Amino acid sequence: MTFGENLQFLRKRRGMTQEELAEQMEVSRQSVSKWESNASYPETDAILRLCDLFHCDMDTLLRGDVSRRFGEDAALWDKHMNGFAAAIAGGVGLVLLGVTLLLLIGGFFGQVMAAMVVFFLFLVAAVTIFIISGMNHDIFLRQHPGAGPCYAKEEMERFERRFPLLIAAPVALILLGIVVIIVLELYTSTHVVFGPNPEQWDALCGTLFLLCITIATVTLVWAGILHSKYGFPEEKMTPSQRRVGRIWGAGMVAATALYVGLGLGLDLWEQAAPIVYTVAALLCVAATILVKKDDES
C-alpha cells in the first residue's frame, strides 16, 4: 500500500473526516487530500505526528501495509490490555480483600495473628501480580512498538457510552455502603440483637462496608485501564481531571494505610473502617469539587 492509502485507511478506521484530521494536524483539508492521493507528502515532523496520532511506526506508514499490520497488532494489543487490566484490578482487589478479611477474622473471630497472616499473604500475592504484570507490560511495548489502540469508531463510541456507568456505579456502591452502615448502627442501638456481641456486630458492619469499597475500587481501576486501552487521547483531559484521578488514588491508599495503622497500633479494627474510609471519600469529593472550580476559573 502507498502512503496515501495507508493514511486513508487509518483515518477512516478512526472515524475521522479529512477536515478533522486537518484540524488535528493544523493544516488545510486540501493538504490532507493531497497526502491521501499521493500528490504530495507531509514534512518529516508532520509524519512523526501522524505516527503518534495513529500509533504507527514510520516505516509501516510510509512503505508498509497498515491494514494487515494493524489487524495483527490490534488483536495482540486488545488481548494484552484486557489481561493487564484484569491483573492490575485483581491486585488492587487482593489488597483490599486482605484488609477486609483482616477485619473479619481479627474483629469477628478474635484471631488477630491469623488475620495478620492472611492479610500479608494477600499483600504478597498482590505485590507479585503488580511486579509481574508491570514488567510484562513493558516487555510487550518494547517487543511490539507498532501495537496500540486501533479500534473502529463504533467500538470506541460503544465503550464511551458504557464508561460513565462504570464510574458512577462504584461511587454509588460506596455511598450505598455508607447508608447501610448508618442504618444498621441506628437499628442495633435501639434494638436487642441476638447472636453476635456488639464488637462482633461492628466488625460485620465494617466488613460489609470494606467489601463495598473493594468492589467499587476494583471496578474503577479496571474501567480506567480499559479507557486507556481504547486510546482516548490524554491531551483532551484537562489538568484538573488528571489531578482528580491522582487525588482519589492517593486518598484510598492513604485511607488503607491509616486503617491498618490504627488497627495495629490502637486495636481499632472494628471502629476505624467506616470512619476512615467515609472521611477519606468525603475529603476526596471535596478536593474534586475545589479542583474543578479552580479549573473553571
PDB file of N, CA and C in Angstrom, residues 52-93:
ATOM      1  N   ASP A  52       2.345   9.300  15.799  1.00  0.00           N
ATOM      2  CA  ASP A  52       1.878   9.378  17.185  1.00  0.00           C
ATOM      3  C   ASP A  52       0.349   9.334  17.250  1.00  0.00           C
ATOM      4  N   LEU A  53      -0.294  10.008  16.321  1.00  0.00           N
ATOM      5  CA  LEU A  53      -1.748  10.080  16.327  1.00  0.00           C
ATOM      6  C   LEU A  53      -2.376   8.714  16.093  1.00  0.00           C
ATOM      7  N   PHE A  54      -1.812   7.959  15.163  1.00  0.00           N
ATOM      8  CA  PHE A  54      -2.405   6.673  14.792  1.00  0.00           C
ATOM      9  C   PHE A  54      -1.650   5.476  15.371  1.00  0.00           C
ATOM     10  N   HIS A  55      -0.679   5.760  16.282  1.00  0.00           N
ATOM     11  CA  HIS A  55       0.063   4.690  16.938  1.00  0.00           C
ATOM     12  C   HIS A  55       0.682   3.744  15.901  1.00  0.00           C
ATOM     13  N   CYS A  56       1.431   4.314  14.998  1.00  0.00           N
ATOM     14  CA  CYS A  56       2.019   3.549  13.896  1.00  0.00           C
ATOM     15  C   CYS A  56       3.475   3.956  13.742  1.00  0.00           C
ATOM     16  N   ASP A  57       4.356   3.024  13.388  1.00  0.00           N
ATOM     17  CA  ASP A  57       5.749   3.383  13.142  1.00  0.00           C
ATOM     18  C   ASP A  57       5.889   3.959  11.741  1.00  0.00           C
ATOM     19  N   MET A  58       6.934   4.746  11.534  1.00  0.00           N
ATOM     20  CA  MET A  58       7.107   5.475  10.290  1.00  0.00           C
ATOM     21  C   MET A  58       7.282   4.536   9.093  1.00  0.00           C
ATOM     22  N   ASP A  59       8.043   3.453   9.273  1.00  0.00           N
ATOM     23  CA  ASP A  59       8.306   2.552   8.154  1.00  0.00           C
ATOM     24  C   ASP A  59       7.015   1.935   7.628  1.00  0.00           C
ATOM     25  N   THR A  60       6.146   1.515   8.556  1.00  0.00           N
ATOM     26  CA  THR A  60       4.864   0.928   8.135  1.00  0.00           C
ATOM     27  C   THR A  60       3.978   1.964   7.469  1.00  0.00           C
ATOM     28  N   LEU A  61       3.962   3.172   8.008  1.00  0.00           N
ATOM     29  CA  LEU A  61       3.118   4.216   7.441  1.00  0.00           C
ATOM     30  C   LEU A  61       3.550   4.583   6.020  1.00  0.00           C
ATOM     31  N   LEU A  62       4.853   4.679   5.799  1.00  0.00           N
ATOM     32  CA  LEU A  62       5.339   5.133   4.502  1.00  0.00           C
ATOM     33  C   LEU A  62       5.400   4.024   3.451  1.00  0.00           C
ATOM     34  N   ARG A  63       5.788   2.803   3.871  1.00  0.00           N
ATOM     35  CA  ARG A  63       6.044   1.760   2.876  1.00  0.00           C
ATOM     36  C   ARG A  63       5.346   0.440   3.151  1.00  0.00           C
ATOM     37  N   GLY A  64       4.686   0.306   4.294  1.00  0.00           N
ATOM     38  CA  GLY A  64       4.103  -0.979   4.651  1.00  0.00           C
ATOM     39  C   GLY A  64       2.638  -1.080   4.294  1.00  0.00           C
ATOM     40  N   ASP A  65       2.018  -2.097   4.882  1.00  0.00           N
ATOM     41  CA  ASP A  65       0.588  -2.339   4.682  1.00  0.00           C
ATOM     42  C   ASP A  65      -0.076  -2.256   6.053  1.00  0.00           C
ATOM     43  N   VAL A  66      -0.611  -1.086   6.388  1.00  0.00           N
ATOM     44  CA  VAL A  66      -1.143  -0.886   7.732  1.00  0.00           C
ATOM     45  C   VAL A  66      -2.384  -1.724   7.989  1.00  0.00           C
ATOM     46  N   SER A  67      -3.133  -2.054   6.948  1.00  0.00           N
ATOM     47  CA  SER A  67      -4.343  -2.847   7.156  1.00  0.00           C
ATOM     48  C   SER A  67      -3.994  -4.225   7.695  1.00  0.00           C
ATOM     49  N   ARG A  68      -2.931  -4.826   7.164  1.00  0.00           N
ATOM     50  CA  ARG A  68      -2.512  -6.143   7.658  1.00  0.00           C
ATOM     51  C   ARG A  68      -1.806  -6.022   9.003  1.00  0.00           C
ATOM     52  N   ARG A  69      -0.914  -5.022   9.093  1.00  0.00           N
ATOM     53  CA  ARG A  69      -0.148  -4.847  10.324  1.00  0.00           C
ATOM     54  C   ARG A  69      -1.048  -4.529  11.502  1.00  0.00           C
ATOM     55  N   PHE A  70      -2.008  -3.655  11.283  1.00  0.00           N
ATOM     56  CA  PHE A  70      -2.881  -3.274  12.385  1.00  0.00           C
ATOM     57  C   PHE A  70      -3.858  -4.381  12.741  1.00  0.00           C
ATOM     58  N   GLY A  71      -4.207  -5.212  11.773  1.00  0.00           N
ATOM     59  CA  GLY A  71      -5.054  -6.352  12.095  1.00  0.00           C
ATOM     60  C   GLY A  71      -4.378  -7.294  13.062  1.00  0.00           C
ATOM     61  N   GLU A  72      -3.069  -7.526  12.863  1.00  0.00           N
ATOM     62  CA  GLU A  72      -2.319  -8.411  13.759  1.00  0.00           C
ATOM     63  C   GLU A  72      -2.043  -7.727  15.096  1.00  0.00           C
ATOM     64  N   ASP A  73      -1.515  -6.498  15.027  1.00  0.00           N
ATOM     65  CA  ASP A  73      -1.144  -5.803  16.263  1.00  0.00           C
ATOM     66  C   ASP A  73      -2.354  -5.436  17.111  1.00  0.00           C
ATOM     67  N   ALA A  74      -3.476  -5.087  16.459  1.00  0.00           N
ATOM     68  CA  ALA A  74      -4.673  -4.713  17.218  1.00  0.00           C
ATOM     69  C   ALA A  74      -5.185  -5.888  18.034  1.00  0.00           C
ATOM     70  N   ALA A  75      -5.123  -7.094  17.446  1.00  0.00           N
ATOM     71  CA  ALA A  75      -5.570  -8.284  18.182  1.00  0.00           C
ATOM     72  C   ALA A  75      -4.662  -8.539  19.374  1.00  0.00           C
ATOM     73  N   LEU A  76      -3.331  -8.402  19.166  1.00  0.00           N
ATOM     74  CA  LEU A  76      -2.384  -8.585  20.274  1.00  0.00           C
ATOM     75  C   LEU A  76      -2.598  -7.526  21.350  1.00  0.00           C
ATOM     76  N   TRP A  77      -2.789  -6.282  20.933  1.00  0.00           N
ATOM     77  CA  TRP A  77      -2.993  -5.184  21.877  1.00  0.00           C
ATOM     78  C   TRP A  77      -4.246  -5.404  22.716  1.00  0.00           C
ATOM     79  N   ASP A  78      -5.326  -5.787  22.059  1.00  0.00           N
ATOM     80  CA  ASP A  78      -6.590  -5.981  22.770  1.00  0.00           C
ATOM     81  C   ASP A  78      -6.457  -7.097  23.807  1.00  0.00           C
ATOM     82  N   LYS A  79      -5.859  -8.209  23.404  1.00  0.00           N
ATOM     83  CA  LYS A  79      -5.690  -9.330  24.322  1.00  0.00           C
ATOM     84  C   LYS A  79      -4.778  -8.963  25.487  1.00  0.00           C
ATOM     85  N   HIS A  80      -3.679  -8.281  25.169  1.00  0.00           N
ATOM     86  CA  HIS A  80      -2.727  -7.906  26.229  1.00  0.00           C
ATOM     87  C   HIS A  80      -3.353  -6.930  27.217  1.00  0.00           C
ATOM     88  N   MET A  81      -4.028  -5.893  26.721  1.00  0.00           N
ATOM     89  CA  MET A  81      -4.581  -4.884  27.609  1.00  0.00           C
ATOM     90  C   MET A  81      -5.734  -5.425  28.442  1.00  0.00           C
ATOM     91  N   ASN A  82      -6.502  -6.352  27.899  1.00  0.00           N
ATOM     92  CA  ASN A  82      -7.549  -6.987  28.700  1.00  0.00           C
ATOM     93  C   ASN A  82      -6.941  -7.745  29.871  1.00  0.00           C
ATOM     94  N   GLY A  83      -5.849  -8.492  29.585  1.00  0.00           N
ATOM     95  CA  GLY A  83      -5.170  -9.214  30.656  1.00  0.00           C
ATOM     96  C   GLY A  83      -4.512  -8.282  31.653  1.00  0.00           C
ATOM     97  N   PHE A  84      -3.922  -7.195  31.152  1.00  0.00           N
ATOM     98  CA  PHE A  84      -3.257  -6.221  32.023  1.00  0.00           C
ATOM     99  C   PHE A  84      -4.266  -5.549  32.951  1.00  0.00           C
ATOM    100  N   ALA A  85      -5.422  -5.169  32.403  1.00  0.00           N
ATOM    101  CA  ALA A  85      -6.464  -4.546  33.222  1.00  0.00           C
ATOM    102  C   ALA A  85      -6.959  -5.502  34.300  1.00  0.00           C
ATOM    103  N   ALA A  86      -7.150  -6.765  33.927  1.00  0.00           N
ATOM    104  CA  ALA A  86      -7.624  -7.752  34.904  1.00  0.00           C
ATOM    105  C   ALA A  86      -6.583  -7.978  35.996  1.00  0.00           C
ATOM    106  N   ALA A  87      -5.292  -8.007  35.606  1.00  0.00           N
ATOM    107  CA  ALA A  87      -4.223  -8.255  36.582  1.00  0.00           C
ATOM    108  C   ALA A  87      -4.105  -7.108  37.582  1.00  0.00           C
ATOM    109  N   ILE A  88      -4.059  -5.874  37.085  1.00  0.00           N
ATOM    110  CA  ILE A  88      -3.910  -4.724  37.983  1.00  0.00           C
ATOM    111  C   ILE A  88      -5.134  -4.568  38.889  1.00  0.00           C
ATOM    112  N   ALA A  89      -6.320  -4.692  38.297  1.00  0.00           N
ATOM    113  CA  ALA A  89      -7.540  -4.586  39.102  1.00  0.00           C
ATOM    114  C   ALA A  89      -7.606  -5.725  40.120  1.00  0.00           C
ATOM    115  N   GLY A  90      -7.175  -6.922  39.707  1.00  0.00           N
ATOM    116  CA  GLY A  90      -7.161  -8.050  40.632  1.00  0.00           C
ATOM    117  C   GLY A  90      -6.176  -7.839  41.770  1.00  0.00           C
ATOM    118  N   GLY A  91      -5.004  -7.251  41.463  1.00  0.00           N
ATOM    119  CA  GLY A  91      -4.035  -6.961  42.519  1.00  0.00           C
ATOM    120  C   GLY A  91      -4.577  -5.975  43.534  1.00  0.00           C
ATOM    121  N   VAL A  92      -5.213  -4.918  43.036  1.00  0.00           N
ATOM    122  CA  VAL A  92      -5.841  -3.948  43.940  1.00  0.00           C
ATOM    123  C   VAL A  92      -6.924  -4.628  44.775  1.00  0.00           C
ATOM    124  N   GLY A  93      -7.702  -5.497  44.131  1.00  0.00           N
ATOM    125  CA  GLY A  93      -8.748  -6.222  44.853  1.00  0.00           C
ATOM    126  C   GLY A  93      -8.186  -7.116  45.941  1.00  0.00           C
TER     127      GLY A  93
END
